[in-house]
Short mmCIF file of C-alpha atoms and ligand atoms in Angstrom, two decimals:
data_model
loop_
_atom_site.label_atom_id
_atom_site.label_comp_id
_atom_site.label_asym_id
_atom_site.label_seq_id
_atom_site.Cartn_x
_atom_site.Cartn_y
_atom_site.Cartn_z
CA UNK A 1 -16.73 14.76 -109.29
CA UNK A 2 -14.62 18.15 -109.01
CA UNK A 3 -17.85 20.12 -107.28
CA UNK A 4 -18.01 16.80 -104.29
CA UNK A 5 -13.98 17.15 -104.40
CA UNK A 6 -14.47 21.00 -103.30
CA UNK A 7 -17.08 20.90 -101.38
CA UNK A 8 -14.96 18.88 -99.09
CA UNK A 9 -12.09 20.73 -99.04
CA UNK A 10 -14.19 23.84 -98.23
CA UNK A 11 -15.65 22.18 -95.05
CA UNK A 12 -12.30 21.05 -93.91
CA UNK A 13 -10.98 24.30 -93.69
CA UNK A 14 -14.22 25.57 -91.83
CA UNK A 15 -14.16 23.00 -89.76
CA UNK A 16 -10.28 22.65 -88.17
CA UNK A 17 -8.01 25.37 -88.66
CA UNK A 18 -5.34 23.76 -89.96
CA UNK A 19 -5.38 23.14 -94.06
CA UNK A 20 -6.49 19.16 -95.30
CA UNK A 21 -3.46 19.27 -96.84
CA UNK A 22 -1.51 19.65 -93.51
CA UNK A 23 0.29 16.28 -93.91
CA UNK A 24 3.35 15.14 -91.55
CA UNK A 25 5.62 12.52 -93.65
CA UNK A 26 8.21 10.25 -92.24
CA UNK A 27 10.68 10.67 -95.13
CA UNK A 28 10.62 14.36 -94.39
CA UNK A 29 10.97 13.87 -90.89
CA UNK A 30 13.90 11.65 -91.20
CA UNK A 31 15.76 13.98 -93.98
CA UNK A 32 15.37 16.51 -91.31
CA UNK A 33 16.52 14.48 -88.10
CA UNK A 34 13.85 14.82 -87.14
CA UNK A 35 13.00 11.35 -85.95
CA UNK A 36 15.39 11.21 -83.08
CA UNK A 37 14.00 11.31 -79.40
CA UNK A 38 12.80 15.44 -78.80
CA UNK A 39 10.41 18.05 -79.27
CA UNK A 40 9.93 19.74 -82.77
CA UNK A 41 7.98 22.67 -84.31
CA UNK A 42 6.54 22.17 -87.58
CA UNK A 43 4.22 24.74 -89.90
CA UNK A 44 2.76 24.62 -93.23
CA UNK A 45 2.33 27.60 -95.44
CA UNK A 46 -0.47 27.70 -98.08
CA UNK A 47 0.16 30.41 -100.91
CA UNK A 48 2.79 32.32 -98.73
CA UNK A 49 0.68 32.27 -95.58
CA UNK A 50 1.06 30.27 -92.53
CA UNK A 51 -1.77 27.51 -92.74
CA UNK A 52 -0.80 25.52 -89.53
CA UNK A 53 1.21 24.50 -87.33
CA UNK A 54 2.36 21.43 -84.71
CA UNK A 55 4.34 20.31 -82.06
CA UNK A 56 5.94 17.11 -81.82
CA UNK A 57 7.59 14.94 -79.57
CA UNK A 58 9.42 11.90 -81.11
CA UNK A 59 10.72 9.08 -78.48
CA UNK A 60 12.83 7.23 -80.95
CA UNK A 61 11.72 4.01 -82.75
CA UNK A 62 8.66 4.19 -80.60
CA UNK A 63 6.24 6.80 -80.89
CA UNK A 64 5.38 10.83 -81.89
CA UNK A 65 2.93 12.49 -79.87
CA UNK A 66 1.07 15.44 -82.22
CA UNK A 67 -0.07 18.71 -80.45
CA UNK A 68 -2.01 21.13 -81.62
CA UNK A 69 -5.27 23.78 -81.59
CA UNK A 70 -7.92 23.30 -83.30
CA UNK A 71 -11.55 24.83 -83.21
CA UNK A 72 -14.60 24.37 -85.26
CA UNK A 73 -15.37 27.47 -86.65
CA UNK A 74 -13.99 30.96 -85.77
CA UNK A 75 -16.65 31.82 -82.28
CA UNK A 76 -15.55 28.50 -80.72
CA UNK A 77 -13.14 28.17 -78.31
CA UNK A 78 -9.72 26.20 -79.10
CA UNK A 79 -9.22 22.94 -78.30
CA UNK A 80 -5.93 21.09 -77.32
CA UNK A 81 -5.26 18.39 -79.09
CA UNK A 82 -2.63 15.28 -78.67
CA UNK A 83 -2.49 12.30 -80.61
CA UNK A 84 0.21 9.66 -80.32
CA UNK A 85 1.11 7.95 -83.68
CA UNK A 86 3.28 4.75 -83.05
CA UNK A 87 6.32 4.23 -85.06
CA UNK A 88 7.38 1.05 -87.11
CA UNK A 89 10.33 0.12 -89.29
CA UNK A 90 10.98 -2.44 -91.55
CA UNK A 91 13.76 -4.06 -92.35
CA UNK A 92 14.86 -3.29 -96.02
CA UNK A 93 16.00 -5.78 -98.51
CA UNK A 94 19.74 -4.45 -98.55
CA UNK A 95 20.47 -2.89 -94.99
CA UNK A 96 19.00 -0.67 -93.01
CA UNK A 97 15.62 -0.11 -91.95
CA UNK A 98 12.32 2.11 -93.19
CA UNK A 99 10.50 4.25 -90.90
CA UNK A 100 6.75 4.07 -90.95
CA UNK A 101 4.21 5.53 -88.91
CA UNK A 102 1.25 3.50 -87.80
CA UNK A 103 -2.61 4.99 -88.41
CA UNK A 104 -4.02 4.88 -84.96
CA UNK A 105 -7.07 4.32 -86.34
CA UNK A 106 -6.63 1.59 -88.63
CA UNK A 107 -3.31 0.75 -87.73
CA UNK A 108 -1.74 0.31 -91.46
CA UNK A 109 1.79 0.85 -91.82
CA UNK A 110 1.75 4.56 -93.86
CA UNK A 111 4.85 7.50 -95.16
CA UNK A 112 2.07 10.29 -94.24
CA UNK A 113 -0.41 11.28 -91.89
CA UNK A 114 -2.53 14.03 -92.07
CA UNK A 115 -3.78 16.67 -89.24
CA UNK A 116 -7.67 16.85 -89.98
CA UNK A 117 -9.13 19.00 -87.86
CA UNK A 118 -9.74 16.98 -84.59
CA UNK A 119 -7.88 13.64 -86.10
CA UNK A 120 -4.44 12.77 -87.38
CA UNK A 121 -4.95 9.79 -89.41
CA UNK A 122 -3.83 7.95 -92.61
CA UNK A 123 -5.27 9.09 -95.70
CA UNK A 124 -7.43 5.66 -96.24
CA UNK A 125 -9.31 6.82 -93.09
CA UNK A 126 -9.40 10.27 -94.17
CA UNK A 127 -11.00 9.17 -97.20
CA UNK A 128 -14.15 7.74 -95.57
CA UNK A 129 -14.77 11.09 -95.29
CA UNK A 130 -14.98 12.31 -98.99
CA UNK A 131 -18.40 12.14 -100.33
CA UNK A 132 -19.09 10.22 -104.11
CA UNK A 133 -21.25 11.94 -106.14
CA UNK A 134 -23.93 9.17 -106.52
CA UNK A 135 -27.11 9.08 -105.95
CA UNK A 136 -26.96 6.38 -103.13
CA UNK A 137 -24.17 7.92 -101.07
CA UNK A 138 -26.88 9.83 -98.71
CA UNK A 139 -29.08 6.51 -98.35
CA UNK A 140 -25.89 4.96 -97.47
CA UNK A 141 -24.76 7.43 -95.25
CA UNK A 142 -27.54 7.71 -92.76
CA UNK A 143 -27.82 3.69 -92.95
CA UNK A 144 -24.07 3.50 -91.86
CA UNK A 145 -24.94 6.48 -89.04
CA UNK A 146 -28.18 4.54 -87.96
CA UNK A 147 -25.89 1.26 -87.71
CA UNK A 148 -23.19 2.72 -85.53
CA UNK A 149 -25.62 4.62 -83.58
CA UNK A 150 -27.58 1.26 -82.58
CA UNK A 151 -23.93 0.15 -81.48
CA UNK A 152 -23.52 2.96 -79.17
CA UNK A 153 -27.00 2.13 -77.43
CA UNK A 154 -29.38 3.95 -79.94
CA UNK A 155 -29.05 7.31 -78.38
CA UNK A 156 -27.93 11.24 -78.46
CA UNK A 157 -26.55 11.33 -75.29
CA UNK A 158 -24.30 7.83 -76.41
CA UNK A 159 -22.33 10.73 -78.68
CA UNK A 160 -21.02 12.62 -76.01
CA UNK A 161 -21.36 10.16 -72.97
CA UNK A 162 -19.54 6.80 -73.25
CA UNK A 163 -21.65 4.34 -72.66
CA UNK A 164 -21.01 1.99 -69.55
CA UNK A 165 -18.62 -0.85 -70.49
CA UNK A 166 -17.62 0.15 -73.68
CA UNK A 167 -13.59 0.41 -74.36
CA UNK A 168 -12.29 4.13 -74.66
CA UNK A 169 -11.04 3.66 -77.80
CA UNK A 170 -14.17 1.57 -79.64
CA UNK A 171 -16.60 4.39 -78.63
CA UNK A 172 -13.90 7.53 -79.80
CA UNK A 173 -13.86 5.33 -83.22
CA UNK A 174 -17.73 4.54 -83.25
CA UNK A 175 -18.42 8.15 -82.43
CA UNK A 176 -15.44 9.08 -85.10
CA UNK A 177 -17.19 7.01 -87.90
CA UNK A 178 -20.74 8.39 -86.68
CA UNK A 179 -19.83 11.49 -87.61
CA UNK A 180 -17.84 10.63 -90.61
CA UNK A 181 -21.27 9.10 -91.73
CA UNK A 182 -23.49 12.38 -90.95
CA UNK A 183 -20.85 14.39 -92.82
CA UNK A 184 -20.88 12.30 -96.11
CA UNK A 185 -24.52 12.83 -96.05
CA UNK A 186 -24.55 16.17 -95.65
CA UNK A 187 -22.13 16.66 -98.03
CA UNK A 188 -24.18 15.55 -101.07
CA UNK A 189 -26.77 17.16 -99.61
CA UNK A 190 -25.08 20.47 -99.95
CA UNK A 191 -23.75 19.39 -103.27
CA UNK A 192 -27.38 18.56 -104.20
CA UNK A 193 -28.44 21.83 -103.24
CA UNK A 194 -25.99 23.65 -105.17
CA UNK A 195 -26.93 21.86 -108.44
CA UNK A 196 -31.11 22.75 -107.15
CA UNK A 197 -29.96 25.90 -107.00
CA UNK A 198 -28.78 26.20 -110.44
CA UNK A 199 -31.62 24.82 -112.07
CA UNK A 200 -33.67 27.08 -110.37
CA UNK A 201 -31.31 30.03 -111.05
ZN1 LIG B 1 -5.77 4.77 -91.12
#
C-alpha cells in the first residue's frame, strides 16, 4: 500500500505547485481571527521551505473565496485560480456556535479543506483520487471514465467544451471526476510498472 500511497503524493506535487498537504482548517482560521469579513495571506512551509501559498477573502458567516497559482508542470503557464467555499455553523450543545466550511463539491460540512492543485475540496473528495493497490482498480477506473464520458455526450471535445444545456457546475464535476478516473488508472499503471520493472531488474 505505501508504494500506491507515494506514488500519489509524487504526482500531486508535479502536478499543482502547491504541496497535497496544503490544507486550510477552520479551527486555525478562527484561533487566528481570521474568520472575520477581509482579505488574508496564508503560506505553508514544507521542511523549512515555502511550499505554497493563498489568498483569502472571508465575508463573515457566509463564504471564503481561495486564490491562488497553480500550473501543471514547470513549462506551463500559471493559472489563476478562485474557489469560493461556503461557510456553516452549528449551534453547539452549550453556547456558541462551530464554524464549518462546506466542500463545494460534495457539500459535507468539514474542519479542513485542502488546495489540490486546480481544486480545493474536502478530503473525502480528495480521496477519490488515491489509487488501491488491487488488481481491479484500473478495470474500474476506465469503466467509471467510460461512464462519465457517455454523460458528457461520448466525446473529446465534451472535456474542454461544455456541452449545450448542461449546468456549469454538473459538467466542471463530470469533467472533475473524468479525470479523477483517468488518474486512478494511471496510477496503478505506473505502480504496475514499477513492480515490472523490478522483476525484470
Ligand atoms: Zn467534498
Amino acid at each position: 500500500m505505501g508504494g500506491c500511497g507515494s506514488g500519489r503524493r509524487y504526482r500531486y506535487s508535479t502536478k499543482g505547485t502547491l504541496d497535497a498537504s496544503s490544507r486550510l482548517d477552520i479551527r486555525y482560521l478562527k484561533k487566528q481571527g481570521m474568520l472575520r469579513s477581509g482579505y488574508y495571506s496564508l503560506s505553508w512551509n514544507r521542511n523549512g521551505q515555502p511550499s505554497g501559498n493563498v489568498n483569502i477573502r472571508i465575508v463573515a458567516d457566509e463564504s471564503m473565496t481561495v486564490t491562488y497559482r497553480w500550473r501543471i508542470n514547470s513549462i506551463d503557464e500559471w493559472q489563476s485560480k478562485e474557489q469560493v467555499v461556503s461557510l456553516a455553523h452549528t449551534a453547539c450543545a452549550y453556547g456558541g456556535s462551530r464554524p464549518w466550511f462546506v466542500c463545494p463539491y460534495c457539500s459535507r460540512r468539514v474542519a479542513i479543506v485542502v488546495v489540490n492543485g486546480e481544486h480545493v475540496a474536502c478530503r473525502h473528495c480528495l480521496k477519490l483520487t488515491y489509487a488501491s493497490c488491487n488488481e481491479d482498480t484500473i478495470d474500474r477506473s476506465w469503466r467509471v471514465r467510460d461512464k462519465i464520458k457517455a454523460r458528457l455526450g461520448g466525446d473529446d471535445k465534451s472535456l474542454y467544451l461544455k456541452p449545450k444545456g448542461m449546468h456549469q457546475r454538473t459538467w466542471e464535476r463530470l469533467r472533475w471526476q473524468y479525470r479523477n478516473a483517468e488518474w486512478q488508472g494511471l496510477d496503478w499503471l505506473e505502480s504496475r510498472m514499477e513492480a515490472l520493472k523490478g522483476m525484470i531488474g
